[in-house]
Every structure is written in C-alpha cells, then in structure tokens.
Short mmCIF file of C-alpha atoms and ligand atoms in Angstrom, two decimals:
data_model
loop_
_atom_site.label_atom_id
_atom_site.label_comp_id
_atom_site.label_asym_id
_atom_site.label_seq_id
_atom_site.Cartn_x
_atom_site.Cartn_y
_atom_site.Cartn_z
CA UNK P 1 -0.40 -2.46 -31.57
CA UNK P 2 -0.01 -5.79 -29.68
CA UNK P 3 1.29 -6.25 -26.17
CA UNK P 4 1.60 -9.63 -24.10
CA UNK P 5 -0.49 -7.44 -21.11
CA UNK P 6 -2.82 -4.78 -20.70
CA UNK P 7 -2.86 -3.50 -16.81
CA UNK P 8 -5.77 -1.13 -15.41
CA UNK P 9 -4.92 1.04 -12.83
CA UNK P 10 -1.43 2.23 -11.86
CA UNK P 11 -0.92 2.37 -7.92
CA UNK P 12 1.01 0.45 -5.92
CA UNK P 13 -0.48 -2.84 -7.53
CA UNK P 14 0.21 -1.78 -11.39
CA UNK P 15 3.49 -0.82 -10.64
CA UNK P 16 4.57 -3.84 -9.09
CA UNK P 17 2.83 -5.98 -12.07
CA UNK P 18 4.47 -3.97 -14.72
CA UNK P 19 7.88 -4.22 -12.80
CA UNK P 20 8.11 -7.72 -12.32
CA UNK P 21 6.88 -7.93 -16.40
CA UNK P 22 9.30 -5.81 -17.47
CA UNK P 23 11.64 -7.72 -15.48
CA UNK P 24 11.06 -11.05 -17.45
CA UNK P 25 10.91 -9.16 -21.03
CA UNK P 26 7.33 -8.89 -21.45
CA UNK P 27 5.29 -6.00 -23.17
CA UNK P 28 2.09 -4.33 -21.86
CA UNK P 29 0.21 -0.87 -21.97
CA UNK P 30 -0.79 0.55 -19.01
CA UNK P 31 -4.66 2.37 -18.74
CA UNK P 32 -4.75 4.72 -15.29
CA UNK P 33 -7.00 7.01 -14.36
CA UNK P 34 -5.13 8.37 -11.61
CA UNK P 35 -7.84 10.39 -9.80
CA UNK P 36 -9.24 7.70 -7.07
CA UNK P 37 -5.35 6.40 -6.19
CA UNK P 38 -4.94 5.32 -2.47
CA UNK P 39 -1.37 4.66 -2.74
CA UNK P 40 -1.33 8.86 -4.05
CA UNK P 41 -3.06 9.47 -0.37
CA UNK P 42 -0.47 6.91 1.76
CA UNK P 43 1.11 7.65 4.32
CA UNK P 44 3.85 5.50 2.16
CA UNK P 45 5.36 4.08 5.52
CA UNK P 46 6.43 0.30 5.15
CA UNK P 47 6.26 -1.44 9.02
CA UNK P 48 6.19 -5.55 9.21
CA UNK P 49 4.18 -5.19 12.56
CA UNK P 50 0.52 -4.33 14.08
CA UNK P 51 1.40 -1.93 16.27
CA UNK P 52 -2.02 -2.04 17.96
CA UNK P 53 -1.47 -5.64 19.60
CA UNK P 54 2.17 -5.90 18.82
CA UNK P 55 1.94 -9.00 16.40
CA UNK P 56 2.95 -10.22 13.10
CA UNK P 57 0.43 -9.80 9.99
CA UNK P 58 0.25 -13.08 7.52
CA UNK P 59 3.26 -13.75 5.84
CA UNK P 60 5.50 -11.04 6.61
CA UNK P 61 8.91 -12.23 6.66
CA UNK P 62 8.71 -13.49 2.51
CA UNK P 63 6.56 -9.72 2.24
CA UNK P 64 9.65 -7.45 3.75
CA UNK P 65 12.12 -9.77 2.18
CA UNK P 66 10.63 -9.16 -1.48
CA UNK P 67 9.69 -5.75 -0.96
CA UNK P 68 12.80 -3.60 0.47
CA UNK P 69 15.02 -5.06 -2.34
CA UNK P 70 12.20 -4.39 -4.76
CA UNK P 71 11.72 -0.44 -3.67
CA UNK P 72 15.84 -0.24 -3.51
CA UNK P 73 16.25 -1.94 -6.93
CA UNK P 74 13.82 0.39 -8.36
CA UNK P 75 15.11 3.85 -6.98
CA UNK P 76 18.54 2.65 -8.14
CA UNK P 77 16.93 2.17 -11.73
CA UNK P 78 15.01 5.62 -11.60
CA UNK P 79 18.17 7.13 -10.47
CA UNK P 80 17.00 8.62 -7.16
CA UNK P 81 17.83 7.21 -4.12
CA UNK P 82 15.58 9.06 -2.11
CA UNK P 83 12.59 7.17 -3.12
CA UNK P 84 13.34 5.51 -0.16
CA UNK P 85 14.10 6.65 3.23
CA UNK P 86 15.09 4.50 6.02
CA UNK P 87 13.48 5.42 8.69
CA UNK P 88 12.62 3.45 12.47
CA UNK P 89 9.16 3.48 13.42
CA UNK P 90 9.09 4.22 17.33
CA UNK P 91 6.21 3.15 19.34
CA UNK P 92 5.08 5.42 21.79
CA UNK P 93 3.96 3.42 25.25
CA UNK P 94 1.30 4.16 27.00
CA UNK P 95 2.07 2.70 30.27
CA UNK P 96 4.55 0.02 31.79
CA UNK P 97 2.31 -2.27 31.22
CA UNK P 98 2.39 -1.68 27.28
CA UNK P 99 6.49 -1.85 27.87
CA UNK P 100 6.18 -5.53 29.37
CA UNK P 101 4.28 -6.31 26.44
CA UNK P 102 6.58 -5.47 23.98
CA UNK P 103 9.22 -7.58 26.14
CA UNK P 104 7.08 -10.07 25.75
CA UNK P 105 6.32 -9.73 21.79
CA UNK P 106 10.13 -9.36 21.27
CA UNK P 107 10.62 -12.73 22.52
CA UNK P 108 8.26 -14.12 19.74
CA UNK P 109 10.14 -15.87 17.09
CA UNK P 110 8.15 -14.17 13.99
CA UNK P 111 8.62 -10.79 15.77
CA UNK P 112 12.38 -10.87 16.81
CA UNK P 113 13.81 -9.68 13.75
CA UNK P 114 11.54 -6.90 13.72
CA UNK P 115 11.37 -5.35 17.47
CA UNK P 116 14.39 -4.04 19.18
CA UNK P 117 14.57 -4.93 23.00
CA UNK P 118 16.67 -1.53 23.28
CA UNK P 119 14.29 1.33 24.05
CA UNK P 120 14.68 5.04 23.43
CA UNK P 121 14.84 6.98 26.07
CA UNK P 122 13.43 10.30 23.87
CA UNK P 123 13.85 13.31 26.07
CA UNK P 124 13.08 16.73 23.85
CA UNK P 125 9.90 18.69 25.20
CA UNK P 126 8.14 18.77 21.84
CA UNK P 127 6.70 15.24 22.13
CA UNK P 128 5.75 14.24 25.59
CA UNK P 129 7.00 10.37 25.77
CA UNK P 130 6.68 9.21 29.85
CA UNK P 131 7.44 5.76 28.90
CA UNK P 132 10.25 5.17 25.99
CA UNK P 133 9.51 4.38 22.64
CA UNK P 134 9.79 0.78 20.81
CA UNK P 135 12.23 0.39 17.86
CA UNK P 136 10.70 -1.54 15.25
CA UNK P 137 13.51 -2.58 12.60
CA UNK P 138 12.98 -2.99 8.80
CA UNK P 139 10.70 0.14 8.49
CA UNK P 140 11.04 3.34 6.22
CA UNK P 141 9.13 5.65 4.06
CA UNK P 142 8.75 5.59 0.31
CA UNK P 143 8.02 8.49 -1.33
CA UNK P 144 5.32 6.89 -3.41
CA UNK P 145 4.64 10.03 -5.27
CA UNK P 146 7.90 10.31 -6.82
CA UNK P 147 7.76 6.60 -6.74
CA UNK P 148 4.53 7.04 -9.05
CA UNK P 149 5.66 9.71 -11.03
CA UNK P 150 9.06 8.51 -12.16
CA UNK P 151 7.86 5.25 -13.08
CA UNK P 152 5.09 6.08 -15.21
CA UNK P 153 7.68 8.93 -17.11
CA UNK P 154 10.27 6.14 -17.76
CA UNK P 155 7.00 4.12 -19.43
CA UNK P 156 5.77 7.27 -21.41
CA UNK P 157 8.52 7.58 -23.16
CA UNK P 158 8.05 3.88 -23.84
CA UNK P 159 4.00 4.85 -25.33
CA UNK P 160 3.43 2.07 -22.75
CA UNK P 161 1.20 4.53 -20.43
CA UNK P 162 -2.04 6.12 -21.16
CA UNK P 163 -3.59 8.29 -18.61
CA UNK P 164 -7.55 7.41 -19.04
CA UNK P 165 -9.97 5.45 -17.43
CA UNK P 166 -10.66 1.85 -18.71
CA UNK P 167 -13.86 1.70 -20.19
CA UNK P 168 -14.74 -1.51 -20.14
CA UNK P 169 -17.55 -1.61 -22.35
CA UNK P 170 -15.16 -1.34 -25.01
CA UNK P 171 -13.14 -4.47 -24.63
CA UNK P 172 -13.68 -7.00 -26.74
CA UNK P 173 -12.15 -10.57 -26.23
CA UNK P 174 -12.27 -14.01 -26.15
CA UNK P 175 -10.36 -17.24 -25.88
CA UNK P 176 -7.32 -16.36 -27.05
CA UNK P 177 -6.98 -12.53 -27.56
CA UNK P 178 -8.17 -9.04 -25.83
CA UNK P 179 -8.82 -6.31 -27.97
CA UNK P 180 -9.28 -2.12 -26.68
CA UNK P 181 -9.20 0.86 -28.39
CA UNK P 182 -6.90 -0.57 -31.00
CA UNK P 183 -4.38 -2.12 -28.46
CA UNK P 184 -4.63 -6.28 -28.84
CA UNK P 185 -2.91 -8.22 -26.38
CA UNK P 186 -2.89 -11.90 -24.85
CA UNK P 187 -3.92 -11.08 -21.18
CA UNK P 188 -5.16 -8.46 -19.20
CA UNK P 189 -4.68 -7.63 -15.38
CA UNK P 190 -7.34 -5.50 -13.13
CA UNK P 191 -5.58 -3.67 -10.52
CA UNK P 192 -7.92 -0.82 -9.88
CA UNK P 193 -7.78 -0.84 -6.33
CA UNK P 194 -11.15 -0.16 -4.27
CA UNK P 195 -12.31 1.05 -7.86
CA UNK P 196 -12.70 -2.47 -8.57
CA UNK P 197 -16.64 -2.23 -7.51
CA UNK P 198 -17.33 -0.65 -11.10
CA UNK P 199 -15.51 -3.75 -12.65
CA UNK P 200 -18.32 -5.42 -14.64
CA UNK P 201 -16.10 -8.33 -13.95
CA UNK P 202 -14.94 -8.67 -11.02
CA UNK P 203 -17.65 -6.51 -8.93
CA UNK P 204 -18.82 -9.33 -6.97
CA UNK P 205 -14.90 -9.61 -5.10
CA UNK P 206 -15.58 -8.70 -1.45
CA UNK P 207 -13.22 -5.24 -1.58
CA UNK P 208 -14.73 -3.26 0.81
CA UNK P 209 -12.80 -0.34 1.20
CA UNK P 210 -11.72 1.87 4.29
CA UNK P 211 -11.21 5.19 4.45
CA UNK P 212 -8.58 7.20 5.33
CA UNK P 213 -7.11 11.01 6.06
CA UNK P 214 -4.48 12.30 7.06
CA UNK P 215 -3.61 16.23 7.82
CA UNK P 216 -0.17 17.78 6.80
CA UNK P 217 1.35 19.91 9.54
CA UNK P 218 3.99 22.46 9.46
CA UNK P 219 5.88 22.50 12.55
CA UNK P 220 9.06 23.91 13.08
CA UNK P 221 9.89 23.39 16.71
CA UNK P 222 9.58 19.75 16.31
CA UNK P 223 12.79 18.14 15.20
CA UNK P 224 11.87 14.18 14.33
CA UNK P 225 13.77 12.35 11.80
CA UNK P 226 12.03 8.98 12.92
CA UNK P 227 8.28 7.57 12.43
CA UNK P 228 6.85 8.27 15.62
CA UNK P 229 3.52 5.54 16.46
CA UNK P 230 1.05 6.44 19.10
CA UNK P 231 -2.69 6.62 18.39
CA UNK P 232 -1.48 8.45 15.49
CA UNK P 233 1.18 7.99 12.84
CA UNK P 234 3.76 11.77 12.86
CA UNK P 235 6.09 10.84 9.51
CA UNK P 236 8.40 13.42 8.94
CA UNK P 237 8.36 14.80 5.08
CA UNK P 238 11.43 17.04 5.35
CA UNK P 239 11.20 20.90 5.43
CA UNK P 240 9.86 20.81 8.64
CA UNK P 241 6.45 19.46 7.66
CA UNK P 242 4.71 16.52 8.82
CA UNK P 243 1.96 13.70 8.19
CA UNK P 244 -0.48 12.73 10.75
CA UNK P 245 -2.72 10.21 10.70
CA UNK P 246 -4.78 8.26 9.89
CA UNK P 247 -8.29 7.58 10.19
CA UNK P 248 -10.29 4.30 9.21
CA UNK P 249 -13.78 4.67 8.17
CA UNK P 250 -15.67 1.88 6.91
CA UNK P 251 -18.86 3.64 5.76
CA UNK P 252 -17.66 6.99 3.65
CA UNK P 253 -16.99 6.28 0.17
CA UNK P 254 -16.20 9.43 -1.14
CA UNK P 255 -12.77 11.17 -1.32
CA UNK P 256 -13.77 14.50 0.09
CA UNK P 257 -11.91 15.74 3.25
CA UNK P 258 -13.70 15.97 6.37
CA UNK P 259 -13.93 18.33 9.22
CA UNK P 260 -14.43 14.92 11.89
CA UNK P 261 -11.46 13.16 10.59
CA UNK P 262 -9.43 16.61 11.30
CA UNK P 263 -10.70 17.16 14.48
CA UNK P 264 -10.13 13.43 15.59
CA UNK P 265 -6.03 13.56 14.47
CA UNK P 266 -5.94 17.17 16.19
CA UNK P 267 -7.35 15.32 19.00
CA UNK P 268 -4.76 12.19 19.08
CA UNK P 269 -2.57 14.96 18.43
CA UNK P 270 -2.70 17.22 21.25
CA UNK P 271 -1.75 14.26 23.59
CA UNK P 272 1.35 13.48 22.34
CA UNK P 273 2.60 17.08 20.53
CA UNK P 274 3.84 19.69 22.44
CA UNK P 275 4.76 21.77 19.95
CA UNK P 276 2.70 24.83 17.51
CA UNK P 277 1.81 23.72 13.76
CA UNK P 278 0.02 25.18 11.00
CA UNK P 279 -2.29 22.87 9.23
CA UNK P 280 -0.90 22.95 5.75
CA UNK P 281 -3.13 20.05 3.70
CA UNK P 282 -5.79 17.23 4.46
CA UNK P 283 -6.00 14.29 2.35
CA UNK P 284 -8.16 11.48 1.72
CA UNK P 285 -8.16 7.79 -0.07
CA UNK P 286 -9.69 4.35 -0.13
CA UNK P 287 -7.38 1.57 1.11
CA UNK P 288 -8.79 -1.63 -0.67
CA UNK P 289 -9.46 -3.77 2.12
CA UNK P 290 -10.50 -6.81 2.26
CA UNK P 291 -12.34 -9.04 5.40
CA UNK P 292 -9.86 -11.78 5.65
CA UNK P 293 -6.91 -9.23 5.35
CA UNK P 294 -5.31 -10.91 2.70
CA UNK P 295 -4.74 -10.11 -1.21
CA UNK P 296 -6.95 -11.20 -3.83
CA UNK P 297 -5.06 -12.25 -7.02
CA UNK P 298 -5.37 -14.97 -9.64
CA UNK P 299 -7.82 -15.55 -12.91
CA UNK P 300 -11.71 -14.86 -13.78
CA UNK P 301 -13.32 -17.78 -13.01
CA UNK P 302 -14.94 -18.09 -16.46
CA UNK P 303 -13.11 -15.94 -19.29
CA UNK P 304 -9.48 -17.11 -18.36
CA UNK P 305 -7.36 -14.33 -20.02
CA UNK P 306 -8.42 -11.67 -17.62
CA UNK P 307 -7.24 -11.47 -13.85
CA UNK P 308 -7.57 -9.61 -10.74
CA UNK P 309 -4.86 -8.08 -8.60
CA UNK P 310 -6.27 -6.36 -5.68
CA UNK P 311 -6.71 -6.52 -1.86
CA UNK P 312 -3.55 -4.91 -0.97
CA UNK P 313 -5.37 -3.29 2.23
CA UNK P 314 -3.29 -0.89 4.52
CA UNK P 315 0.29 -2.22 3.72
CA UNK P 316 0.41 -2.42 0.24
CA UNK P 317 3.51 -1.20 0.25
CA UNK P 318 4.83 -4.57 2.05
CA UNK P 319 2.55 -7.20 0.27
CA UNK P 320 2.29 -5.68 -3.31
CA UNK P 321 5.78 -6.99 -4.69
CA UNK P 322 5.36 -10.40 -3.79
CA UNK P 323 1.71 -10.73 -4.25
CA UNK P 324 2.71 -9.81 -8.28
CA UNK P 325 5.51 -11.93 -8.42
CA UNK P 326 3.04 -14.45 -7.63
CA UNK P 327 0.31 -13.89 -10.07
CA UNK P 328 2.96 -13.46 -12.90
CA UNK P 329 4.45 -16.77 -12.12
CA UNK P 330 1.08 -17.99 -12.05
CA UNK P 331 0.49 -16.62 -15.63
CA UNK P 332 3.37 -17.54 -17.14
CA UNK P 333 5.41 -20.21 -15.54
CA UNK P 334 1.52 -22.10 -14.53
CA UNK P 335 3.09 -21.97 -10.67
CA UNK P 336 -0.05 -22.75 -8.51
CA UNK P 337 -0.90 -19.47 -6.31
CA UNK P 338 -1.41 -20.22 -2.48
CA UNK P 339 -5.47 -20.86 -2.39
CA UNK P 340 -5.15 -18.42 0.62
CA UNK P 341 -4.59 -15.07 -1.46
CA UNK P 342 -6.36 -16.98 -4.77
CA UNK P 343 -9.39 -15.20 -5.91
CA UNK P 344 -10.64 -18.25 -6.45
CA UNK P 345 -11.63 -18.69 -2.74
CA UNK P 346 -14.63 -16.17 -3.73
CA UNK P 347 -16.12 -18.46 -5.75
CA UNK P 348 -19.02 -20.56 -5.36
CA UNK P 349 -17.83 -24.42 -4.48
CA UNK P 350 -20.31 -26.80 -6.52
CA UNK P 351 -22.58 -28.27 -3.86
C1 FAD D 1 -4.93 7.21 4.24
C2 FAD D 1 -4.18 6.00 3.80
C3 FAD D 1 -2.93 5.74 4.36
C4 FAD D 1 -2.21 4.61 3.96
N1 FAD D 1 -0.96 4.44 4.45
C5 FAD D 1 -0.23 3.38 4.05
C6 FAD D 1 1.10 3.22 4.49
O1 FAD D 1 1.65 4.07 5.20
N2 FAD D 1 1.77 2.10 4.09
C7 FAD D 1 1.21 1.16 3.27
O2 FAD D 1 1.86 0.17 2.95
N3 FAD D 1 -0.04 1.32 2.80
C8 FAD D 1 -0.76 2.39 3.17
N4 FAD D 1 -2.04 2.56 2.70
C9 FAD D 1 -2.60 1.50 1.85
C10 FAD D 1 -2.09 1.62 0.43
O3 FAD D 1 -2.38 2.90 -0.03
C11 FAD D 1 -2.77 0.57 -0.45
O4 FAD D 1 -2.56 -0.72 0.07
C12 FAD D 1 -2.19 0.58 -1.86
O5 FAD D 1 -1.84 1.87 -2.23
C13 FAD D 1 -3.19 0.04 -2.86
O6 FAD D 1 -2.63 0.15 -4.14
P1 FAD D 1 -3.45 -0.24 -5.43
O7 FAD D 1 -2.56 0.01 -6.57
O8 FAD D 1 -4.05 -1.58 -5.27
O9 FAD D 1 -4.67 0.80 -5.45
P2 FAD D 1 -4.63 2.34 -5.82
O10 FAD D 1 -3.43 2.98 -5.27
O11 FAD D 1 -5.95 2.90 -5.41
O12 FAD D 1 -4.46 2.36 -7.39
C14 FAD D 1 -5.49 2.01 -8.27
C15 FAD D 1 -5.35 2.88 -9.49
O13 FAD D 1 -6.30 2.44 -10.48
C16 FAD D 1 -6.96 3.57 -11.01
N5 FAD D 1 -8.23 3.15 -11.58
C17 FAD D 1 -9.34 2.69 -10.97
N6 FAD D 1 -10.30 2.39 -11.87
C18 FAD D 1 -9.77 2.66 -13.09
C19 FAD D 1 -10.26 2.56 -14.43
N7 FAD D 1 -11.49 2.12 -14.72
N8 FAD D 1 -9.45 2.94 -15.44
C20 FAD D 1 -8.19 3.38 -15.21
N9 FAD D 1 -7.68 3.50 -13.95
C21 FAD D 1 -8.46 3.14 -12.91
C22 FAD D 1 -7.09 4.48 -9.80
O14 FAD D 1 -7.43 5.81 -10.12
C23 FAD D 1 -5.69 4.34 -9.22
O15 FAD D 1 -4.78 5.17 -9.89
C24 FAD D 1 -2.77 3.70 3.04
C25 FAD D 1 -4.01 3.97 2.47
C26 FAD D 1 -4.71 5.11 2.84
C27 FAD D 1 -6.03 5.41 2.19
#
C-alpha cells in the first residue's frame, strides 16, 4: 500500500494533520495507540486568555481565528453539531482589586476582543461569587471524545486508521521513501504527544510534560450552563455532572489517579461550591509542555522525510489547527515555518 503520509499518534495533533491533508487531497495511514492520549483526559475547554494574570498567550488572535472555524467545519462534516458547545468562560474575582485589573486588561488592545467589560452579577446560592464574574468571549467546549471517536470511524472505513503502537524499530527508510509493516509512503509525521520521549528520533526535543487530573462530580443542585474559572475550572458536561480541575504536576509521569490531586480540587472546591456532589470519576493525562510555551513542529534535522509535530501544551485545542496548517505548508508548498515554533531552534548552532 502507498500513502503520501504516515502520522503516529492520533490526539489533538494527528487529527488536525490528517484534516488539513485530507483537505488538500493527500493520502496517509494513521498508527495510534490510544492509551497515553492527553487530549482523551482534557478538560476540552478552548479560552484565548491566561486567566491567572489576565494576559494574552503568543499568537492568539491567528490561533482562535483558525481554530473555531476548524472545530465548526469539522462537526458540520461529522454531522453532529454538538461537538462543539459555545460556552463563556466566567472568571470568578477574588477581590476588587482583581475587578480593577480586569478593567485594566480589557483596555489592552490584544485582549479587547476577548474580555467583556460587562460583568455578571451571578446571584444563585450554589456558587458563592462576592465579586462578579469576568466574561471572556470566544470560549467553548469541544467534546473531544466524540471529536476523537467520530473522526477516526469516518477514517476506518477509509483502512486509513490502525489502532497500534508505532514500533519504530521497524521502519525502514531513506532518502526518498519510508517503509512499515508493508505501508510505503513519502513522509512521515510524529505527533505522539508527551510520548515523544520513546521516539528514537526525536527524544532529545525538550517535551517535558505536566500532569494533570481532574475529578467528575455529580451535582444536581447546581444549575451552570457556563465555564465557571476560579482556582479551579467547573465545566458543565450535561446531565447534571461536572468537571473540575485541574492540577499541574511537573514531576509524576505516570497516568494513575491520585488521592493528593483529589483532595487539592475538593479543596479549591469547597471555596467556591455550595452545593452536595458525588464524586463520579478521576482522570489523569500528560499535557506535552514545553519551556518556552510554544509548539515544536518542522523536519529531523538529518533524515529529512520525517517530522515532528508536538508541543501543543495546555491549549492544544487553540494552537493545534494552525500549528498543522503550518507544517503542511511547510511540506508541501516549501513555505518557511516561523523559527519561533521550528524545531529547528533545538538544534545545535555550529560554533
Ligand atoms: C488534565 C488536562 C486538561 C487539559 N485541558 C485542556 C483544555 O481544557 N483545553 C485545551 O486546549 N487543552 C487542554 N489540555 C491540553 C491538551 O490535552 C493537549 O494540548 C493536547 O491534547 C495534545 O494533543 P496531542 O495530540 O499532541 O497529544 P495526545 O493527545 O497525547 O495524543 C498523542 C497520541 O499519540 C499516541 N501515541 C504515543 N506514542 C505512540 C506510538 N508509539 N504509537 C502509536 N501511538 C502513539 C498516544 O497514545 C495518543 O493517542 C489538557 C491536558 C490535560 C492533561
């Protein structure tokens, strides 16, 4: 069988490659081993600003501008519109001093499209708000399970999916052609997410992974059809349940659930929710992060037909569209990628 691209890994990052391929009439065959997925764990909320400091992360504006056409596009072509949910994301203030702030950030140029100077005034005992909340505009959920799902049915019934992990001891290449497991094609794209640090070729990128759980709570006194922000995230899933979180831990590598992550949300929690819940689920993933909080796409610096997608960090919902669109125009149209996101700014200059 031959295919213009072979993709490992099908989160966030391998979708968005194989939809902008698709998109331009090019073949591949996806490998995923879907077990270690981050974007499976996400709290799959899409927000264009730092809700810590109030600022804007790098290149925003072109990142919501590619992605909420991309995500509406794509539920229109999976026929369900409920991939995505538009939903506000409310900051919760913590004082009037946090309120002036946000006056202050909504003045910013970069930010004014995003913050509303109108705040809610939310008055229902279940969450205890003293100060208003803070619209932020352009924000939703997607439903990146679904998301997940859907897409990778519509390519099985292409044979253009294989659920298995790469090995890569078994590829074969060189100049001009890849070869695995009987599948030959002209390029191939790594998009393995924190996985990446058991990629014989690419090992040395500087992913470095954070952790991060969230606990699913059941709660039927709380009635909350927007994405409340205060220490923690509360995203409503329907049904009367509920995702809190997250954490961020640098050191734990594993996926197991952990009693100190619950305790910590339950802790964030109490301050904020008035109401009873039942703790229905705990999950944890690996957002691939990376120290200058930027993507890491482009080609191995020595075997050119293989390339590295990766570095999508805690908004990969926001940056993943564009970042592909990049590295395919890169690929195929030889459009130069901005040396800020190239993985070439890993390696070693010549002295
Ligand atoms: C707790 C948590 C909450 C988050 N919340 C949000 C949020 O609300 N909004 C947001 O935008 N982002 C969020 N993120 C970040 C987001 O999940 C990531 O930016 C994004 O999902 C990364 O996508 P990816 O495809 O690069 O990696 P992944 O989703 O990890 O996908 C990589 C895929 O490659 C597979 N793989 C790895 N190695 C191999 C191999 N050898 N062979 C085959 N397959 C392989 C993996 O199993 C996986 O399926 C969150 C992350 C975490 C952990």
């Amino acid at each position: 069988m031959k295919v213009d691209y072979i993709i490992v890994g099908f989160g966030l990052s391998g979708l968005s490659i194989a939809e902008h391929l698709d998109n331009i009439g090019k073949t591949f065959m996806v490998y995923d081993s879907p077990l270690y997925s981050s974007s499976r764990v996400a709290g799959g909320v899409f927000n264009p600003v730092v809700l810590k400091r109030f600022t804007a992360p790098w290149n925003i504006e072109a990142f919501v501008d590619k992605a909420i056409p991309f995500y509406k596009n794509l539920a229109i072509k999976l026929g369900d519109e409920n991939l995505v949910i538009d939903q506000p994301v409310l900051r919760r203030f913590n004082s009037i001093e946090e309120q002036n702030k946000w006056f202050e950030a909504c003045d910013k140029p970069i930010l004014k499209s995003f913050l509303s100077d109108v705040l809610w005034n939310y008055k229902e005992n279940e969450l205890n708000v003293p100060f208003k909340l803070g619209e932020v505009t352009n924000t939703g959920r997607i439903d990146l399970n679904n998301l997940l799902d859907s897409y990778i049915l519509s390519l099985a019934q292409r044979n253009t999916y294989k659920k298995e992990k790469f090995q890569y001891d078994e590829l074969e290449r060189d100049s001009n052609s890849i070869k695995y497991k009987g599948v030959e094609s002209s390029h191939l794209i790594f998009a393995e997410g924190h996985k990446v640090v058991e990629n014989p070729y690419f090992n040395h990128l500087p992913v470095l992974g954070n952790k991060g759980e969230y606990i699913v709570i059941k709660s039927p006194k709380l009635k909350m059809n927007f994405i409340f922000k205060s220490s923690v995230f509360i995203i409503p899933l329907g049904n009367h349940m509920y995702k809190v979180g997250a954490t961020f831990d640098r050191d734990d590598k594993s996926l197991n659930t952990t009693t100190k992550a619950q305790e910590e949300i339950k802790e964030k929690l109490s301050k904020v929710l008035n109401a009873e819940y039942e703790i229905m689920d705990q999950v944890a993933g690996i957002r691939p992060t990376v120290g200058d909080r930027k993507p890491i796409i482009g080609r191995h610096f020595e075997f050119s037909n293989l390339y590295v997608f990766n570095g999508m960090g805690s908004r990969g919902i926001l940056t993943a569209p564009l970042s592909a669109q990049w590295l395919i125009d890169f690929i195929e149209f030889e459009k130069q990628i901005n040396p800020l996101v190239d993985v070439a700014r890993f390696y070693k200059k010549p002295v």
